[in-house]
Amino acid sequence: MSNDHERDAALARAVQLREQGQAEQARERLVELADRYPEDCEIAYQTAWAHDVLGLEREAVPFYEQALAGADLSAEDRRGALLGLGSTHRVLGSYGVSAQTLRRGLDEFPDDPAMQAFLAMALYNQGESREAVRLLLKTLTSTSSDRRVQDYRRAIEYYADDLDGVQ
């Protein structure tokens, strides 16, 4: 059995455990894999995710950072790692770092509504309520298929940029 095949099989088993709700077992296996493959971005990302699922945000941060430092993540995993790291920093009270990370994510994935929502939360936590509401309103109009939202899309977008405007 080749080393790459062993790695792939072990990673798949650990991810499957997480997906089946066995997060602690998944975390244990992923930590072992991260020790065995310290330069592997995908393993680092999955290890961060497993820590997050268990509410171990502080422990997740270095794994997210390691995952993002490499160039081997798929675009979807990179998106997830940026969102995960930004969200984790927010939960830890590092609102500025959270917003910076999520903005970096939006530079790479500008139309990601989840990233926009988490950035709005970080902005709110920083006291930037106006910008947070503006971002949420823009995200709402660009992602909602609700007929009523779409009927008023132009007005919502207009007022999103001028929340304090009166006539």
XYZ file of N, CA and C in Angstrom:
501
model
N 0.852 -1.186 0.000
C 0.000 0.000 0.000
C 0.892 1.241 0.000
N 0.670 2.144 -0.930
C 1.512 3.336 -1.005
C 1.171 4.303 0.119
N 2.147 5.151 0.427
C 1.979 6.141 1.481
C 0.839 7.101 1.158
N 0.737 7.526 -0.125
C -0.345 8.429 -0.522
C -1.706 7.760 -0.362
N -1.770 6.492 -0.710
C -3.040 5.768 -0.567
C -3.420 5.638 0.910
N -2.444 5.353 1.753
C -2.699 5.259 3.192
C -3.199 6.593 3.735
N -2.554 7.661 3.323
C -2.948 9.009 3.756
C -4.371 9.309 3.330
N -4.672 9.047 2.054
C -6.004 9.331 1.530
C -7.072 8.523 2.251
N -6.799 7.259 2.485
C -7.772 6.390 3.150
C -7.984 6.834 4.597
N -6.900 7.159 5.299
C -7.018 7.598 6.695
C -7.762 8.926 6.790
N -7.492 9.844 5.872
C -8.187 11.133 5.868
C -9.675 10.925 5.572
N -9.990 10.091 4.607
C -11.389 9.818 4.267
C -12.128 9.208 5.457
N -11.484 8.305 6.181
C -12.122 7.703 7.352
C -12.384 8.751 8.430
N -11.430 9.627 8.659
C -11.592 10.669 9.684
C -12.714 11.644 9.311
N -12.765 12.056 8.065
C -13.823 12.964 7.612
C -15.180 12.274 7.730
N -15.239 11.008 7.386
C -16.485 10.259 7.499
C -16.955 10.212 8.958
N -16.030 10.030 9.883
C -16.393 10.034 11.300
C -17.020 11.373 11.692
N -16.393 12.470 11.255
C -16.936 13.798 11.566
C -18.332 13.948 10.983
N -18.503 13.539 9.742
C -19.796 13.666 9.073
C -20.867 12.794 9.723
N -20.455 11.736 10.387
C -21.397 10.844 11.066
C -21.637 11.262 12.515
N -21.107 12.417 12.913
C -21.332 12.922 14.254
C -20.366 12.395 15.298
N -19.337 11.725 14.876
C -18.324 11.204 15.802
C -17.115 12.137 15.790
N -17.368 13.370 16.209
C -16.368 14.433 16.069
C -15.116 14.187 16.897
N -15.257 13.680 18.099
C -14.070 13.465 18.938
C -13.153 12.398 18.338
N -13.737 11.326 17.839
C -12.927 10.295 17.200
C -12.257 10.850 15.933
N -12.998 11.646 15.200
C -12.433 12.271 13.999
C -11.277 13.184 14.379
N -11.463 13.985 15.417
C -10.406 14.902 15.850
C -9.151 14.134 16.239
N -9.304 13.062 16.985
C -8.143 12.276 17.410
C -7.376 11.740 16.204
N -8.096 11.203 15.243
C -7.436 10.672 14.041
C -6.781 11.779 13.230
N -7.458 12.912 13.135
C -6.901 14.021 12.346
C -5.668 14.623 13.001
N -5.652 14.707 14.316
C -4.457 15.207 15.005
C -3.272 14.275 14.725
N -3.520 12.966 14.763
C -2.461 12.001 14.434
C -1.979 12.198 12.997
N -2.920 12.379 12.074
C -2.546 12.616 10.674
C -1.778 13.923 10.516
N -2.193 14.955 11.225
C -1.491 16.243 11.148
C -0.068 16.119 11.663
N 0.127 15.301 12.681
C 1.486 15.055 13.182
C 2.320 14.286 12.162
N 1.671 13.346 11.484
C 2.371 12.515 10.507
C 2.642 13.270 9.202
N 1.745 14.208 8.842
C 1.863 14.967 7.591
C 1.787 16.468 7.910
N 2.830 17.010 8.546
C 2.752 18.397 9.034
C 2.644 19.465 7.942
N 2.966 19.133 6.726
C 2.901 20.117 5.632
C 1.639 19.973 4.795
N 0.765 19.062 5.168
C -0.408 18.755 4.358
C -1.542 19.734 4.675
N -1.855 20.590 3.722
C -2.868 21.637 3.905
C -4.273 21.067 4.087
N -4.590 20.026 3.346
C -5.924 19.440 3.435
C -6.153 18.811 4.802
N -5.153 18.114 5.304
C -5.268 17.516 6.638
C -5.381 18.618 7.682
N -4.602 19.679 7.532
C -4.671 20.797 8.485
C -6.070 21.407 8.484
N -6.652 21.589 7.311
C -8.001 22.148 7.222
C -9.019 21.243 7.897
N -8.972 19.964 7.599
C -9.924 19.034 8.203
C -9.731 18.952 9.718
N -8.489 19.085 10.177
C -8.212 19.061 11.615
C -8.780 20.309 12.283
N -8.639 21.458 11.629
C -9.220 22.694 12.153
C -10.729 22.552 12.263
N -11.341 22.043 11.222
C -12.790 21.875 11.169
C -13.258 20.974 12.307
N -12.553 19.874 12.536
C -12.928 18.951 13.606
C -12.852 19.628 14.973
N -11.855 20.470 15.171
C -11.757 21.212 16.434
C -12.921 22.190 16.575
N -13.247 22.887 15.497
C -14.365 23.841 15.521
C -15.677 23.162 15.872
N -15.924 22.006 15.282
C -17.164 21.272 15.532
C -17.315 20.968 17.026
N -16.198 20.760 17.680
C -16.212 20.416 19.105
C -16.153 21.643 20.017
N -16.154 22.841 19.436
C -16.074 24.049 20.244
C -14.676 24.338 20.743
N -13.675 23.773 20.085
C -12.275 23.975 20.467
C -11.637 24.996 19.524
N -12.213 26.215 19.545
C -11.820 27.225 18.579
C -10.342 27.616 18.680
N -9.844 27.809 19.888
C -8.431 28.201 20.037
C -7.494 27.174 19.422
N -7.840 25.902 19.609
C -7.023 24.838 19.045
C -7.157 24.761 17.526
N -8.271 25.237 17.001
C -8.501 25.193 15.554
C -7.646 26.217 14.803
N -7.404 27.369 15.417
C -6.742 28.482 14.720
C -5.432 28.082 14.056
N -4.479 27.461 14.768
C -3.215 27.154 14.088
C -3.373 26.184 12.914
N -4.354 25.302 13.002
C -4.585 24.389 11.877
C -5.152 25.141 10.675
N -6.082 26.071 10.911
C -6.579 26.901 9.809
C -5.430 27.691 9.180
N -4.606 28.287 10.018
C -3.490 29.088 9.498
C -2.531 28.240 8.684
N -2.250 27.042 9.168
C -1.371 26.128 8.432
C -2.002 25.755 7.094
N -3.291 25.475 7.098
C -3.976 25.108 5.856
C -3.887 26.234 4.833
N -4.073 27.455 5.297
C -4.076 28.601 4.382
C -2.678 29.021 3.939
N -1.663 28.598 4.672
C -0.288 28.964 4.328
C 0.203 28.214 3.096
N -0.365 27.060 2.837
C 0.060 26.273 1.689
C -0.721 26.615 0.447
N -0.318 25.983 -0.639
C -0.962 26.261 -1.930
C -1.739 25.057 -2.454
N -1.900 24.034 -1.629
C -2.474 22.788 -2.123
C -3.960 22.600 -1.849
N -4.605 23.560 -1.216
C -6.032 23.415 -0.944
C -6.843 23.615 -2.217
N -7.905 22.855 -2.350
C -8.840 23.118 -3.439
C -9.483 24.483 -3.172
N -10.074 25.056 -4.187
C -10.737 26.355 -4.020
C -11.839 26.258 -2.964
N -12.608 25.177 -2.989
C -13.700 25.029 -2.027
C -13.176 24.894 -0.600
N -12.082 24.142 -0.415
C -11.499 24.021 0.922
C -10.862 25.338 1.364
N -10.260 26.064 0.444
C -9.681 27.371 0.791
C -10.793 28.322 1.240
N -11.892 28.315 0.525
C -13.053 29.124 0.901
C -13.503 28.745 2.315
N -13.628 27.459 2.571
C -14.047 26.984 3.885
C -13.063 27.340 4.979
N -11.779 27.271 4.676
C -10.757 27.601 5.672
C -10.771 29.095 6.002
N -10.939 29.927 5.008
C -11.019 31.375 5.259
C -12.255 31.713 6.078
N -13.375 31.118 5.722
C -14.608 31.340 6.477
C -14.465 30.797 7.897
N -13.922 29.598 8.018
C -13.745 28.998 9.337
C -12.826 29.813 10.222
N -11.702 30.248 9.675
C -10.757 31.044 10.466
C -11.368 32.382 10.852
N -12.024 33.040 9.923
C -12.662 34.324 10.232
C -13.733 34.189 11.285
N -14.559 33.168 11.145
C -15.620 32.916 12.113
C -15.038 32.568 13.480
N -14.007 31.768 13.492
C -13.377 31.360 14.746
C -12.784 32.554 15.470
N -12.103 33.423 14.745
C -11.558 34.633 15.382
C -12.681 35.483 15.984
N -13.819 35.545 15.307
C -14.940 36.326 15.840
C -15.440 35.719 17.150
N -15.601 34.410 17.167
C -16.062 33.725 18.373
C -15.087 33.951 19.528
N -13.808 34.054 19.206
C -12.783 34.264 20.235
C -12.660 35.727 20.648
N -13.435 36.605 20.016
C -13.401 38.018 20.377
C -12.348 38.831 19.641
N -11.681 38.226 18.679
C -10.678 38.926 17.869
C -11.372 39.495 16.637
N -12.205 40.518 16.875
C -13.080 41.020 15.819
C -12.324 41.641 14.648
N -11.262 42.371 14.929
C -10.487 42.977 13.853
C -9.828 41.933 12.975
N -9.241 40.922 13.597
C -8.612 39.838 12.839
C -9.674 39.075 12.057
N -10.829 38.886 12.675
C -11.934 38.218 11.995
C -12.325 38.979 10.732
N -12.564 40.265 10.874
C -12.973 41.079 9.723
C -11.891 41.077 8.647
N -10.638 41.172 9.057
C -9.528 41.159 8.097
C -9.493 39.829 7.333
N -9.656 38.738 8.046
C -9.636 37.413 7.416
C -10.816 37.247 6.459
N -11.991 37.664 6.886
C -13.172 37.523 6.039
C -13.096 38.445 4.825
N -12.518 39.617 4.976
C -12.319 40.497 3.801
C -11.339 39.855 2.823
N -10.306 39.224 3.360
C -9.370 38.496 2.503
C -10.129 37.392 1.759
N -11.024 36.714 2.465
C -11.834 35.691 1.824
C -12.712 36.258 0.726
N -13.295 37.419 0.985
C -14.159 38.039 -0.026
C -13.354 38.589 -1.197
N -12.086 38.916 -0.982
C -11.232 39.294 -2.112
C -11.089 38.118 -3.079
N -10.994 36.918 -2.508
C -10.834 35.718 -3.329
C -12.164 35.158 -3.816
N -13.208 35.306 -2.982
C -14.524 34.736 -3.294
C -15.578 35.818 -3.081
N -15.625 36.812 -3.965
C -16.429 38.013 -3.717
C -17.932 37.784 -3.617
N -18.442 36.708 -4.138
C -19.882 36.493 -4.127
C -20.329 35.478 -3.083
N -19.496 35.217 -2.097
C -19.839 34.200 -1.091
C -20.749 34.816 -0.026
N -22.035 34.461 -0.031
C -22.963 35.081 0.915
C -22.703 34.696 2.368
N -22.211 33.496 2.610
C -21.903 33.107 3.990
C -20.754 33.956 4.527
N -19.743 34.174 3.707
C -18.617 34.998 4.125
C -19.089 36.432 4.383
N -19.994 36.929 3.544
C -20.543 38.271 3.738
C -21.304 38.356 5.054
N -22.074 37.324 5.369
C -22.835 37.320 6.621
C -21.909 37.302 7.832
N -20.867 36.488 7.785
C -19.938 36.445 8.913
C -19.147 37.745 9.034
N -18.833 38.367 7.901
C -18.176 39.678 7.965
C -19.117 40.696 8.595
N -20.384 40.651 8.252
C -21.352 41.577 8.860
C -21.382 41.401 10.376
N -21.323 40.159 10.844
C -21.298 39.928 12.291
C -20.046 40.508 12.925
N -18.900 40.311 12.285
C -17.643 40.856 12.818
C -17.685 42.384 12.822
N -18.239 42.973 11.777
C -18.363 44.438 11.730
C -19.270 44.926 12.848
N -20.365 44.247 13.063
C -21.254 44.601 14.167
C -20.489 44.544 15.493
N -19.733 43.485 15.694
C -18.968 43.338 16.932
C -17.935 44.445 17.103
N -17.496 45.028 16.017
C -16.534 46.130 16.070
C -17.226 47.483 16.207
N -18.525 47.478 16.296
C -19.260 48.728 16.412
C -19.562 49.391 15.083
N -19.368 48.662 13.998
C -19.633 49.202 12.660
C -21.008 48.723 12.182
N -22.028 49.093 12.949
C -23.386 48.602 12.677
C -23.901 49.033 11.311
N -23.636 50.259 10.922
C -24.134 50.754 9.628
C -23.583 49.897 8.484
N -22.281 49.659 8.512
C -21.663 48.853 7.455
C -22.175 47.406 7.514
N -22.395 46.883 8.714
C -22.905 45.525 8.866
C -24.301 45.404 8.251
N -25.171 46.355 8.541
C -26.531 46.316 7.994
C -26.487 46.492 6.478
N -25.656 47.402 5.992
C -25.528 47.617 4.548
C -25.136 46.309 3.857
N -24.135 45.634 4.412
C -23.667 44.389 3.817
C -24.757 43.314 3.852
N -25.467 43.213 4.953
C -26.545 42.221 5.043
C -27.665 42.514 4.055
N -28.022 43.784 3.908
C -29.075 44.131 2.951
C -28.648 43.814 1.519
N -27.418 44.120 1.180
C -26.917 43.808 -0.168
C -26.888 42.300 -0.389
N -26.479 41.562 0.641
C -26.452 40.105 0.532
C -27.867 39.555 0.378
N -28.792 40.095 1.135
C -30.188 39.665 1.046
C -30.721 39.845 -0.374
N -30.508 41.025 -0.942
C -31.079 41.273 -2.270
C -30.411 40.449 -3.355
N -29.150 40.110 -3.163
C -28.469 39.335 -4.205
C -28.676 37.833 -4.066
N -29.152 37.371 -2.923
C -29.290 35.921 -2.737
C -30.727 35.451 -2.558
N -31.616 36.329 -2.198
C -32.984 35.904 -1.915
C -33.766 35.679 -3.203
N -34.518 34.599 -3.202
C -35.434 34.360 -4.317
C -36.871 34.722 -3.915
N -37.010 35.270 -2.723
C -38.330 35.672 -2.254
C -38.877 36.782 -3.159
N -40.082 36.582 -3.642
C -40.687 37.539 -4.571
C -40.776 38.926 -3.968
N -41.148 39.029 -2.701
C -41.315 40.344 -2.068
C -39.972 41.061 -1.960
N -38.933 40.341 -1.612
C -37.604 40.966 -1.556
C -37.220 41.449 -2.953
N -37.448 40.623 -3.952
C -37.080 41.010 -5.308
C -37.932 42.164 -5.827
N -39.206 42.242 -5.429
C -40.058 43.365 -5.812
C -39.479 44.693 -5.315
N -38.836 44.657 -4.173
C -38.297 45.875 -3.562
C -36.773 45.938 -3.620
N -36.192 45.127 -4.464
C -34.734 45.042 -4.531
C -34.068 46.399 -4.759
N -34.512 47.126 -5.744
C -33.876 48.422 -6.054
C -33.961 49.366 -4.863
N -35.086 49.421 -4.203
C -35.242 50.303 -3.041
C -34.351 49.843 -1.889
N -34.323 48.537 -1.627
C -33.492 48.015 -0.537
C -32.023 48.328 -0.805
N -31.583 48.108 -2.023
C -30.182 48.390 -2.363
C -29.878 49.887 -2.257
N -30.806 50.711 -2.688
C -30.618 52.158 -2.592
C -30.452 52.570 -1.125
N -31.372 52.120 -0.290
C -31.318 52.511 1.114
C -30.178 51.829 1.862
N -29.717 50.711 1.395
C -28.560 50.066 2.010
C -27.353 51.005 1.966
N -27.253 51.771 0.908
C -26.126 52.719 0.772
C -26.407 54.043 1.439
N -27.648 54.279 1.879
C -28.000 55.555 2.512
C -29.008 55.296 3.615
N -28.592 54.525 4.614
C -29.501 54.115 5.697
C -30.066 55.290 6.480
N -29.348 56.390 6.539
C -29.806 57.531 7.334
C -30.491 58.605 6.494
N -30.635 58.333 5.208
C -31.229 59.326 4.325
C -32.710 59.532 4.594
N -33.105 60.788 4.619
C -34.519 61.149 4.754
C -34.846 62.151 3.659
N -36.123 62.310 3.395
C -36.524 63.265 2.346
C -37.373 64.346 2.928
